[in-house]
mmCIF file of C-alpha atoms in Angstrom:
data_model
loop_
_atom_site.group_PDB
_atom_site.id
_atom_site.type_symbol
_atom_site.label_atom_id
_atom_site.label_comp_id
_atom_site.label_asym_id
_atom_site.label_seq_id
_atom_site.Cartn_x
_atom_site.Cartn_y
_atom_site.Cartn_z
ATOM 1 C CA MET A 29 24.473 -8.863 4.994
ATOM 2 C CA MET A 30 24.836 -12.453 5.361
ATOM 3 C CA ILE A 31 28.362 -13.911 6.026
ATOM 4 C CA HIS A 32 28.947 -16.279 2.838
ATOM 5 C CA ARG A 33 28.237 -13.161 0.509
ATOM 6 C CA ILE A 34 31.343 -12.110 2.407
ATOM 7 C CA PHE A 35 33.779 -14.385 1.768
ATOM 8 C CA ARG A 36 32.210 -15.242 -2.385
ATOM 9 C CA PRO A 37 35.116 -13.043 -3.511
ATOM 10 C CA LEU A 38 37.582 -14.739 -1.425
ATOM 11 C CA ALA A 39 36.886 -18.017 -1.796
ATOM 12 C CA LEU A 40 37.359 -17.420 -6.099
ATOM 13 C CA ALA A 41 40.779 -15.457 -4.926
ATOM 14 C CA ILE A 42 41.719 -18.157 -3.384
ATOM 15 C CA CYS A 43 40.863 -21.512 -6.231
ATOM 16 C CA LEU A 44 42.522 -18.743 -8.450
ATOM 17 C CA VAL A 45 46.017 -18.927 -6.762
ATOM 18 C CA ALA A 46 45.954 -22.704 -6.084
ATOM 19 C CA GLY A 47 45.691 -23.022 -10.139
ATOM 20 C CA PHE A 48 42.385 -25.652 -9.962
ATOM 21 C CA VAL A 49 41.268 -26.490 -13.224
ATOM 22 C CA LEU A 50 37.205 -25.755 -12.357
ATOM 23 C CA VAL A 51 37.970 -22.704 -10.732
ATOM 24 C CA ALA A 52 34.303 -21.771 -10.130
ATOM 25 C CA GLN A 53 33.453 -25.542 -8.732
ATOM 26 C CA PRO A 54 34.414 -24.125 -5.091
ATOM 27 C CA SER A 55 32.997 -20.684 -5.364
ATOM 28 C CA LEU A 56 29.508 -22.426 -6.818
ATOM 29 C CA ALA A 57 29.077 -24.127 -3.937
ATOM 30 C CA VAL A 58 29.342 -21.883 -0.625
ATOM 31 C CA ASP A 59 26.760 -19.661 -2.993
ATOM 32 C CA LEU A 60 24.008 -22.669 -2.856
ATOM 33 C CA GLU A 61 25.228 -23.207 0.320
ATOM 34 C CA GLY A 62 25.028 -19.813 1.189
ATOM 35 C CA ALA A 63 21.577 -19.385 -0.677
ATOM 36 C CA LYS A 64 19.685 -22.613 0.935
ATOM 37 C CA GLN A 65 20.532 -20.980 4.851
ATOM 38 C CA ASP A 66 19.089 -17.647 3.592
ATOM 39 C CA LEU A 67 16.123 -19.992 2.693
ATOM 40 C CA GLU A 68 15.722 -21.575 5.736
ATOM 41 C CA GLN A 69 16.062 -18.211 7.716
ATOM 42 C CA LEU A 70 13.233 -16.891 5.437
ATOM 43 C CA LYS A 71 11.397 -20.321 6.440
ATOM 44 C CA LYS A 72 11.972 -19.700 10.084
ATOM 45 C CA ALA A 73 11.313 -16.461 9.785
ATOM 46 C CA THR A 74 6.998 -17.206 8.823
ATOM 47 C CA LYS A 75 6.668 -18.395 12.398
ATOM 48 C CA PRO A 76 4.329 -15.938 14.646
ATOM 49 C CA ARG A 77 7.182 -14.999 16.177
ATOM 50 C CA ALA A 78 9.058 -13.567 13.741
ATOM 51 C CA THR A 79 8.987 -10.099 13.018
ATOM 52 C CA ASN A 80 8.648 -8.461 9.558
ATOM 53 C CA GLU A 81 12.287 -7.307 9.665
ATOM 54 C CA ASP A 82 13.211 -10.308 9.541
ATOM 55 C CA LEU A 83 10.380 -11.861 6.471
ATOM 56 C CA LEU A 84 11.599 -8.617 4.650
ATOM 57 C CA GLN A 85 15.281 -9.208 5.311
ATOM 58 C CA TYR A 86 15.660 -12.334 4.166
ATOM 59 C CA LEU A 87 12.578 -11.709 2.095
ATOM 60 C CA ASP A 88 15.519 -9.775 -0.667
ATOM 61 C CA ALA A 89 18.423 -12.325 0.608
ATOM 62 C CA VAL A 90 16.688 -15.125 -1.312
ATOM 63 C CA PHE A 91 15.091 -13.194 -3.872
ATOM 64 C CA THR A 92 18.826 -11.349 -4.200
ATOM 65 C CA ASN A 93 20.521 -15.143 -4.534
ATOM 66 C CA VAL A 94 17.720 -16.114 -7.233
ATOM 67 C CA LYS A 95 18.489 -13.761 -9.305
ATOM 68 C CA GLY A 96 22.370 -13.809 -8.706
ATOM 69 C CA LEU A 97 23.331 -17.665 -8.654
ATOM 70 C CA LYS A 98 26.031 -18.010 -11.093
ATOM 71 C CA GLY A 99 26.659 -21.783 -12.814
ATOM 72 C CA PRO A 100 30.728 -22.587 -12.657
ATOM 73 C CA GLU A 101 32.457 -20.970 -15.519
ATOM 74 C CA LYS A 102 33.386 -22.214 -19.167
ATOM 75 C CA PRO A 103 36.187 -23.351 -19.903
ATOM 76 C CA ALA A 104 37.515 -21.469 -22.844
ATOM 77 C CA ASP A 105 37.203 -22.790 -26.538
ATOM 78 C CA ASP A 106 40.908 -23.977 -26.566
ATOM 79 C CA ALA A 107 40.671 -26.055 -22.478
ATOM 80 C CA SER A 108 41.995 -29.439 -22.581
ATOM 81 C CA ASP A 109 38.327 -32.322 -23.228
ATOM 82 C CA GLU A 110 39.004 -32.813 -19.677
ATOM 83 C CA GLU A 111 38.615 -29.472 -18.248
ATOM 84 C CA LYS A 112 35.076 -29.360 -20.660
ATOM 85 C CA LYS A 113 33.949 -32.350 -19.503
ATOM 86 C CA ALA A 114 34.505 -31.540 -15.696
ATOM 87 C CA TRP A 115 32.915 -28.127 -16.328
ATOM 88 C CA ALA A 116 29.636 -29.584 -18.376
ATOM 89 C CA SER A 117 29.797 -32.109 -15.186
ATOM 90 C CA ALA A 118 29.382 -29.202 -12.411
ATOM 91 C CA ASN A 119 27.019 -27.376 -14.918
ATOM 92 C CA ALA A 120 24.487 -29.828 -14.905
ATOM 93 C CA LYS A 121 24.874 -30.350 -11.465
ATOM 94 C CA PHE A 122 24.541 -26.719 -10.755
ATOM 95 C CA GLU A 123 21.616 -26.157 -12.857
ATOM 96 C CA LYS A 124 20.387 -29.017 -10.919
ATOM 97 C CA ASN A 125 20.588 -27.231 -7.574
ATOM 98 C CA LYS A 126 19.284 -24.079 -9.110
ATOM 99 C CA ALA A 127 16.238 -25.591 -10.694
ATOM 100 C CA LYS A 128 15.025 -27.623 -6.872
ATOM 101 C CA TYR A 129 16.377 -23.490 -4.809
ATOM 102 C CA MET A 130 14.095 -21.659 -7.436
ATOM 103 C CA ALA A 131 11.634 -24.310 -6.512
ATOM 104 C CA ASP A 132 11.354 -24.313 -2.839
ATOM 105 C CA SER A 133 11.661 -20.216 -3.573
ATOM 106 C CA GLU A 134 8.840 -19.748 -5.845
ATOM 107 C CA LYS A 135 6.744 -22.319 -3.299
ATOM 108 C CA LEU A 136 7.651 -20.399 -0.277
ATOM 109 C CA ILE A 137 7.702 -16.463 -1.389
ATOM 110 C CA LEU A 138 4.260 -17.645 -2.716
ATOM 111 C CA LYS A 139 3.153 -18.592 0.906
ATOM 112 C CA ILE A 140 4.676 -15.655 2.499
ATOM 113 C CA MET A 141 2.704 -13.758 0.130
ATOM 114 C CA THR A 142 -0.784 -15.022 1.560
ATOM 115 C CA LEU A 143 0.847 -15.867 5.271
ATOM 116 C CA VAL A 144 -1.596 -13.706 7.918
ATOM 117 C CA LYS A 145 -1.333 -12.351 11.725
ATOM 118 C CA VAL A 146 -4.721 -10.725 12.906
ATOM 119 C CA LYS A 147 -3.841 -8.129 15.337
ATOM 120 C CA ASN A 148 -6.924 -6.118 16.017
ATOM 121 C CA GLU A 149 -9.017 -6.569 12.598
ATOM 122 C CA THR A 150 -5.612 -6.263 10.917
ATOM 123 C CA ASN A 151 -2.813 -8.410 9.081
ATOM 124 C CA ILE A 152 0.523 -6.476 10.108
ATOM 125 C CA ARG A 153 2.055 -8.349 7.496
ATOM 126 C CA ASP A 154 0.683 -6.364 4.976
ATOM 127 C CA ASP A 155 3.922 -5.028 3.755
ATOM 128 C CA VAL A 156 5.522 -8.921 4.063
ATOM 129 C CA ASN A 157 2.894 -9.827 1.636
ATOM 130 C CA ILE A 158 3.231 -6.815 -0.739
ATOM 131 C CA ALA A 159 6.827 -7.369 -1.000
ATOM 132 C CA ALA A 160 6.574 -10.624 -1.458
ATOM 133 C CA ALA A 161 3.543 -10.512 -4.768
ATOM 134 C CA LYS A 162 5.416 -8.061 -5.967
ATOM 135 C CA ILE A 163 8.760 -10.690 -5.869
ATOM 136 C CA LEU A 164 6.920 -12.706 -8.018
ATOM 137 C CA GLY A 165 6.148 -10.090 -10.989
ATOM 138 C CA GLU A 166 10.341 -9.815 -10.467
ATOM 139 C CA MET A 167 10.488 -13.103 -11.633
ATOM 140 C CA GLY A 168 9.578 -13.122 -14.637
ATOM 141 C CA PRO A 169 12.730 -12.420 -16.860
ATOM 142 C CA LEU A 170 14.373 -15.505 -15.288
ATOM 143 C CA LEU A 171 11.416 -17.712 -16.596
ATOM 144 C CA ASP A 172 10.645 -19.828 -19.125
ATOM 145 C CA GLU A 173 7.130 -19.512 -21.008
ATOM 146 C CA LYS A 174 6.350 -22.427 -19.299
ATOM 147 C CA GLY A 175 7.494 -20.994 -16.068
ATOM 148 C CA ARG A 176 5.703 -18.147 -16.365
ATOM 149 C CA LYS A 177 2.578 -19.976 -17.165
ATOM 150 C CA SER A 178 2.939 -22.431 -13.347
ATOM 151 C CA LEU A 179 3.771 -19.523 -11.777
ATOM 152 C CA SER A 180 0.315 -17.570 -12.626
ATOM 153 C CA LYS A 181 -2.172 -20.538 -12.264
ATOM 154 C CA LYS A 182 -0.536 -20.685 -9.170
ATOM 155 C CA ILE A 183 -0.699 -16.740 -7.958
ATOM 156 C CA MET A 184 -4.590 -16.389 -9.389
ATOM 157 C CA ASN A 185 -4.796 -20.142 -7.395
ATOM 158 C CA SER A 186 -3.381 -17.855 -4.016
ATOM 159 C CA ILE A 187 -5.995 -15.476 -5.267
ATOM 160 C CA ASP A 188 -9.065 -16.999 -5.472
ATOM 161 C CA LYS A 189 -8.822 -19.812 -2.488
ATOM 162 C CA ARG A 190 -7.059 -17.303 -0.253
ATOM 163 C CA LEU A 191 -7.891 -13.559 -0.337
ATOM 164 C CA THR A 192 -10.780 -14.269 -1.818
ATOM 165 C CA LYS A 193 -11.663 -15.948 1.455
ATOM 166 C CA VAL A 194 -10.217 -13.888 3.632
ATOM 167 C CA LYS A 195 -12.764 -13.547 7.204
ATOM 168 C CA THR A 196 -10.489 -12.343 10.206
ATOM 169 C CA HIS A 197 -9.922 -8.882 7.762
ATOM 170 C CA ASP A 198 -9.952 -6.606 4.940
ATOM 171 C CA VAL A 199 -7.485 -8.079 2.820
ATOM 172 C CA ASN A 200 -4.915 -4.619 1.647
ATOM 173 C CA THR A 201 -5.950 -3.346 -1.452
ATOM 174 C CA ASP A 202 -2.096 -2.752 -2.383
ATOM 175 C CA LEU A 203 -1.780 -6.129 -1.582
ATOM 176 C CA LEU A 204 -4.207 -7.173 -4.803
ATOM 177 C CA ALA A 205 -2.737 -4.801 -6.850
ATOM 178 C CA ALA A 206 0.307 -6.453 -6.171
ATOM 179 C CA ALA A 207 -0.610 -9.720 -6.877
ATOM 180 C CA PHE A 208 -2.777 -9.340 -9.640
ATOM 181 C CA GLY A 209 0.136 -7.033 -11.172
ATOM 182 C CA ALA A 210 2.624 -9.943 -11.069
ATOM 183 C CA LEU A 211 0.093 -11.538 -12.975
ATOM 184 C CA GLY A 212 0.865 -8.962 -15.394
ATOM 185 C CA GLN A 213 4.105 -8.524 -15.818
ATOM 186 C CA LEU A 214 4.452 -12.877 -16.083
ATOM 187 C CA ASN A 215 2.463 -12.148 -19.306
ATOM 188 C CA ASP A 216 0.639 -15.023 -18.942
ATOM 189 C CA VAL A 217 -2.469 -14.741 -21.617
ATOM 190 C CA GLY A 218 -4.278 -17.263 -19.438
ATOM 191 C CA SER A 219 -3.963 -15.039 -16.478
ATOM 192 C CA LEU A 220 -5.779 -12.536 -18.767
ATOM 193 C CA GLN A 221 -8.101 -14.629 -19.536
ATOM 194 C CA TRP A 222 -8.521 -15.442 -16.172
ATOM 195 C CA MET A 223 -9.063 -11.671 -14.960
ATOM 196 C CA LEU A 224 -11.824 -11.462 -18.502
ATOM 197 C CA LYS A 225 -13.958 -14.262 -16.907
ATOM 198 C CA ASN A 226 -13.712 -13.405 -13.105
ATOM 199 C CA HIS A 227 -13.375 -9.797 -12.597
ATOM 200 C CA CYS A 228 -14.524 -8.046 -14.970
ATOM 201 C CA HIS A 229 -17.938 -7.671 -14.089
ATOM 202 C CA ALA A 230 -20.348 -5.143 -11.941
ATOM 203 C CA ASN A 231 -20.798 -6.610 -8.369
ATOM 204 C CA GLU A 232 -20.069 -3.661 -5.879
ATOM 205 C CA VAL A 233 -19.041 -5.986 -3.072
ATOM 206 C CA LYS A 234 -16.091 -7.203 -5.560
ATOM 207 C CA LYS A 235 -15.313 -3.287 -6.422
ATOM 208 C CA GLN A 236 -11.880 -3.758 -4.627
ATOM 209 C CA TYR A 237 -11.033 -6.781 -6.807
ATOM 210 C CA ILE A 238 -12.636 -4.962 -9.732
ATOM 211 C CA ILE A 239 -10.058 -1.954 -9.986
ATOM 212 C CA ALA A 240 -7.061 -4.765 -8.935
ATOM 213 C CA ALA A 241 -7.654 -6.647 -11.650
ATOM 214 C CA HIS A 242 -8.270 -3.734 -15.040
ATOM 215 C CA LYS A 243 -4.830 -1.839 -13.115
ATOM 216 C CA ALA A 244 -2.884 -4.913 -14.076
ATOM 217 C CA MET A 245 -4.757 -5.219 -17.257
ATOM 218 C CA VAL A 246 -2.953 -2.799 -19.171
ATOM 219 C CA LEU A 247 0.329 -4.319 -18.050
ATOM 220 C CA PHE A 248 -0.248 -7.610 -20.405
ATOM 221 C CA LYS A 249 1.666 -6.820 -24.062
ATOM 222 C CA ASP A 250 1.376 -8.302 -26.944
ATOM 223 C CA VAL A 251 -1.522 -10.221 -26.399
ATOM 224 C CA PRO A 252 -3.836 -11.819 -29.682
ATOM 225 C CA GLY A 253 -6.279 -10.115 -31.708
ATOM 226 C CA LYS A 254 -9.224 -12.014 -30.973
ATOM 227 C CA LEU A 255 -8.775 -11.557 -27.278
ATOM 228 C CA ARG A 256 -8.455 -7.856 -26.976
ATOM 229 C CA TYR A 257 -11.669 -7.789 -29.103
ATOM 230 C CA ASP A 258 -12.699 -9.774 -26.382
ATOM 231 C CA VAL A 259 -11.988 -7.755 -23.415
ATOM 232 C CA VAL A 260 -12.980 -4.729 -25.392
ATOM 233 C CA ASN A 261 -16.143 -6.354 -25.935
ATOM 234 C CA GLN A 262 -16.966 -7.684 -22.695
ATOM 235 C CA PHE A 263 -16.322 -4.110 -21.094
ATOM 236 C CA VAL A 264 -18.528 -2.677 -23.739
ATOM 237 C CA LYS A 265 -20.971 -4.621 -22.611
ATOM 238 C CA VAL A 266 -21.002 -4.899 -18.776
ATOM 239 C CA TYR A 267 -19.658 -1.060 -17.891
ATOM 240 C CA GLY A 268 -21.784 0.880 -20.965
ATOM 241 C CA SER A 269 -24.438 0.481 -19.059
ATOM 242 C CA VAL A 270 -23.161 1.001 -16.033
ATOM 243 C CA GLU A 271 -21.794 4.430 -17.347
ATOM 244 C CA ALA A 272 -25.139 5.408 -18.880
ATOM 245 C CA GLN A 273 -27.156 4.876 -14.982
ATOM 246 C CA ALA A 274 -24.317 6.530 -13.516
ATOM 247 C CA GLU A 275 -25.025 9.578 -15.769
ATOM 248 C CA GLN A 276 -28.729 9.674 -14.731
ATOM 249 C CA SER A 277 -30.005 12.535 -13.165
ATOM 250 C CA SER A 278 -31.507 11.013 -9.977
ATOM 251 C CA THR A 279 -32.246 10.721 -6.499
ATOM 252 C CA ASP A 280 -33.222 7.634 -6.765
ATOM 253 C CA ALA A 281 -30.572 5.251 -3.939
ATOM 254 C CA ALA A 282 -29.604 2.016 -6.439
ATOM 255 C CA ILE A 283 -28.719 4.725 -9.088
ATOM 256 C CA LEU A 284 -26.794 6.602 -6.602
ATOM 257 C CA ALA A 285 -24.759 3.427 -5.519
ATOM 258 C CA LYS A 286 -23.994 2.953 -9.075
ATOM 259 C CA LYS A 287 -22.782 6.242 -9.606
ATOM 260 C CA ARG A 288 -20.441 6.510 -7.014
ATOM 261 C CA PHE A 289 -19.983 2.120 -8.059
ATOM 262 C CA TRP A 290 -19.056 4.132 -11.762
ATOM 263 C CA ASP A 291 -16.489 6.952 -9.952
ATOM 264 C CA ASP A 292 -14.578 4.808 -8.034
ATOM 265 C CA ILE A 293 -13.429 1.675 -11.330
ATOM 266 C CA LYS A 294 -13.746 4.381 -14.415
ATOM 267 C CA THR A 295 -9.915 5.819 -14.288
ATOM 268 C CA TYR A 296 -9.152 2.293 -14.619
ATOM 269 C CA THR A 297 -11.688 1.142 -16.634
ATOM 270 C CA ILE A 298 -11.472 3.133 -19.394
ATOM 271 C CA PRO A 299 -7.035 2.916 -19.368
ATOM 272 C CA VAL A 300 -8.478 -1.158 -20.511
ATOM 273 C CA ALA A 301 -10.408 -0.128 -23.316
ATOM 274 C CA GLN A 302 -8.039 1.973 -24.663
ATOM 275 C CA HIS A 303 -5.284 -0.463 -24.649
ATOM 276 C CA TYR A 304 -6.865 -3.271 -26.033
ATOM 277 C CA ALA A 305 -8.676 -1.216 -28.762
ATOM 278 C CA GLY A 306 -5.326 0.497 -29.989
ATOM 279 C CA LYS A 307 -5.280 3.865 -28.203
ATOM 280 C CA PRO A 308 -8.126 5.175 -31.061
ATOM 281 C CA THR A 309 -9.031 8.842 -30.992
ATOM 282 C CA ASP A 310 -11.911 10.575 -32.369
ATOM 283 C CA ALA A 311 -11.966 12.982 -35.183
ATOM 284 C CA GLU A 312 -10.450 15.852 -33.568
ATOM 285 C CA GLY A 313 -7.604 12.909 -32.307
ATOM 286 C CA ALA A 314 -8.401 13.178 -28.894
ATOM 287 C CA ALA A 315 -8.247 9.918 -27.137
ATOM 288 C CA LEU A 316 -11.378 8.162 -26.312
ATOM 289 C CA ALA A 317 -12.510 8.796 -22.997
ATOM 290 C CA THR A 318 -16.431 7.125 -22.266
ATOM 291 C CA MET A 319 -17.846 3.802 -22.342
ATOM 292 C CA ALA A 320 -20.143 5.766 -24.337
ATOM 293 C CA ASP A 321 -17.181 6.520 -26.675
ATOM 294 C CA PHE A 322 -15.992 3.281 -27.474
ATOM 295 C CA GLN A 323 -19.889 1.281 -28.016
ATOM 296 C CA ALA A 324 -19.419 3.717 -31.124
ATOM 297 C CA PHE A 325 -15.915 2.238 -31.785
ATOM 298 C CA MET A 326 -17.474 -1.669 -31.489
ATOM 299 C CA ARG A 327 -19.989 -0.845 -33.652
ATOM 300 C CA GLN A 328 -18.061 1.057 -36.558
ATOM 301 C CA HIS A 329 -15.361 -2.392 -36.082
ATOM 302 C CA LYS A 330 -17.233 -5.465 -34.429
ATOM 303 C CA ASN A 331 -15.573 -7.184 -37.054
ATOM 304 C CA ALA A 332 -12.936 -9.317 -35.542
ATOM 305 C CA ARG A 333 -11.148 -10.933 -38.281
ATOM 306 C CA LYS A 334 -10.671 -6.929 -39.327
ATOM 307 C CA ALA A 335 -8.345 -3.999 -37.709
ATOM 308 C CA PRO A 336 -7.384 -3.339 -35.053
ATOM 309 C CA TRP A 337 -8.159 -7.075 -34.153
ATOM 310 C CA VAL A 338 -5.977 -8.323 -36.632
ATOM 311 C CA ASP A 339 -2.427 -9.790 -35.254
ATOM 312 C CA ALA A 340 0.783 -8.137 -37.862
ATOM 313 C CA LYS A 341 1.722 -10.834 -39.315
ATOM 314 C CA ILE A 342 5.109 -12.025 -38.969
ATOM 315 C CA LYS A 343 8.455 -11.954 -41.272
ATOM 316 C CA LYS A 344 9.737 -15.297 -41.445
#
């Protein structure tokens, strides 16, 4: 446990006994300074000689700070004008410092998500990368829409310009799942459009990226009807033919390779079509379970302006 956390309650108690007008202000200074110390320790832990244990410890500390920083306590309605003015000044300062701390933390955690230390063609920072990616996804509730969109773009950039460019080792599949999953948790539709454009194809070389994207795509919520239509329509076009080839009875090497590819991805691909089509069922009430089923479904629901692609109207 970090020392500054131990003394936070004590600092507040001293303020109360002393009868300070703005009781939370001294406690606030301890919180911010302690949080900055944790961030500095995390920065130091990114050096090659640092251990994964150090990195994980300070990652947890920084994220705890990000979630737990509290501003000065707002005075009661019947407080004096002086108290209210003092609180307004202190709170404005806190919000400014908090915004900077969150921005600095976000930047460092993004860096840690792609941190590399290779030994015997293995990145020994894998566990740390995964932890960082998961934290980024969990930051969603702490951000407004603009913040979630900004962070999503940064994660996509890290995937495109860092993870896909790795030459020294194989990128951990759990890291891919966590990074793409973070985008799903942040729930910015721009990320879904990016996945549809760049990671919904049949290039077997990029199979692990396809799987990670498909796993994440079912996490998005409240997706507009037009985009839901686009997702299912593209899946039918791309994976309908893959499934058809995979089901052929053949000893041809290319067909067998396609079968292996489909066997590897279909567990994650079919649920995406189910999710965005509204979980349709057949005449017996069973969930549609093949791309051939969804090809027939799309023939029946090819009009993007009709159900199930029409968004529910919000009553004003």
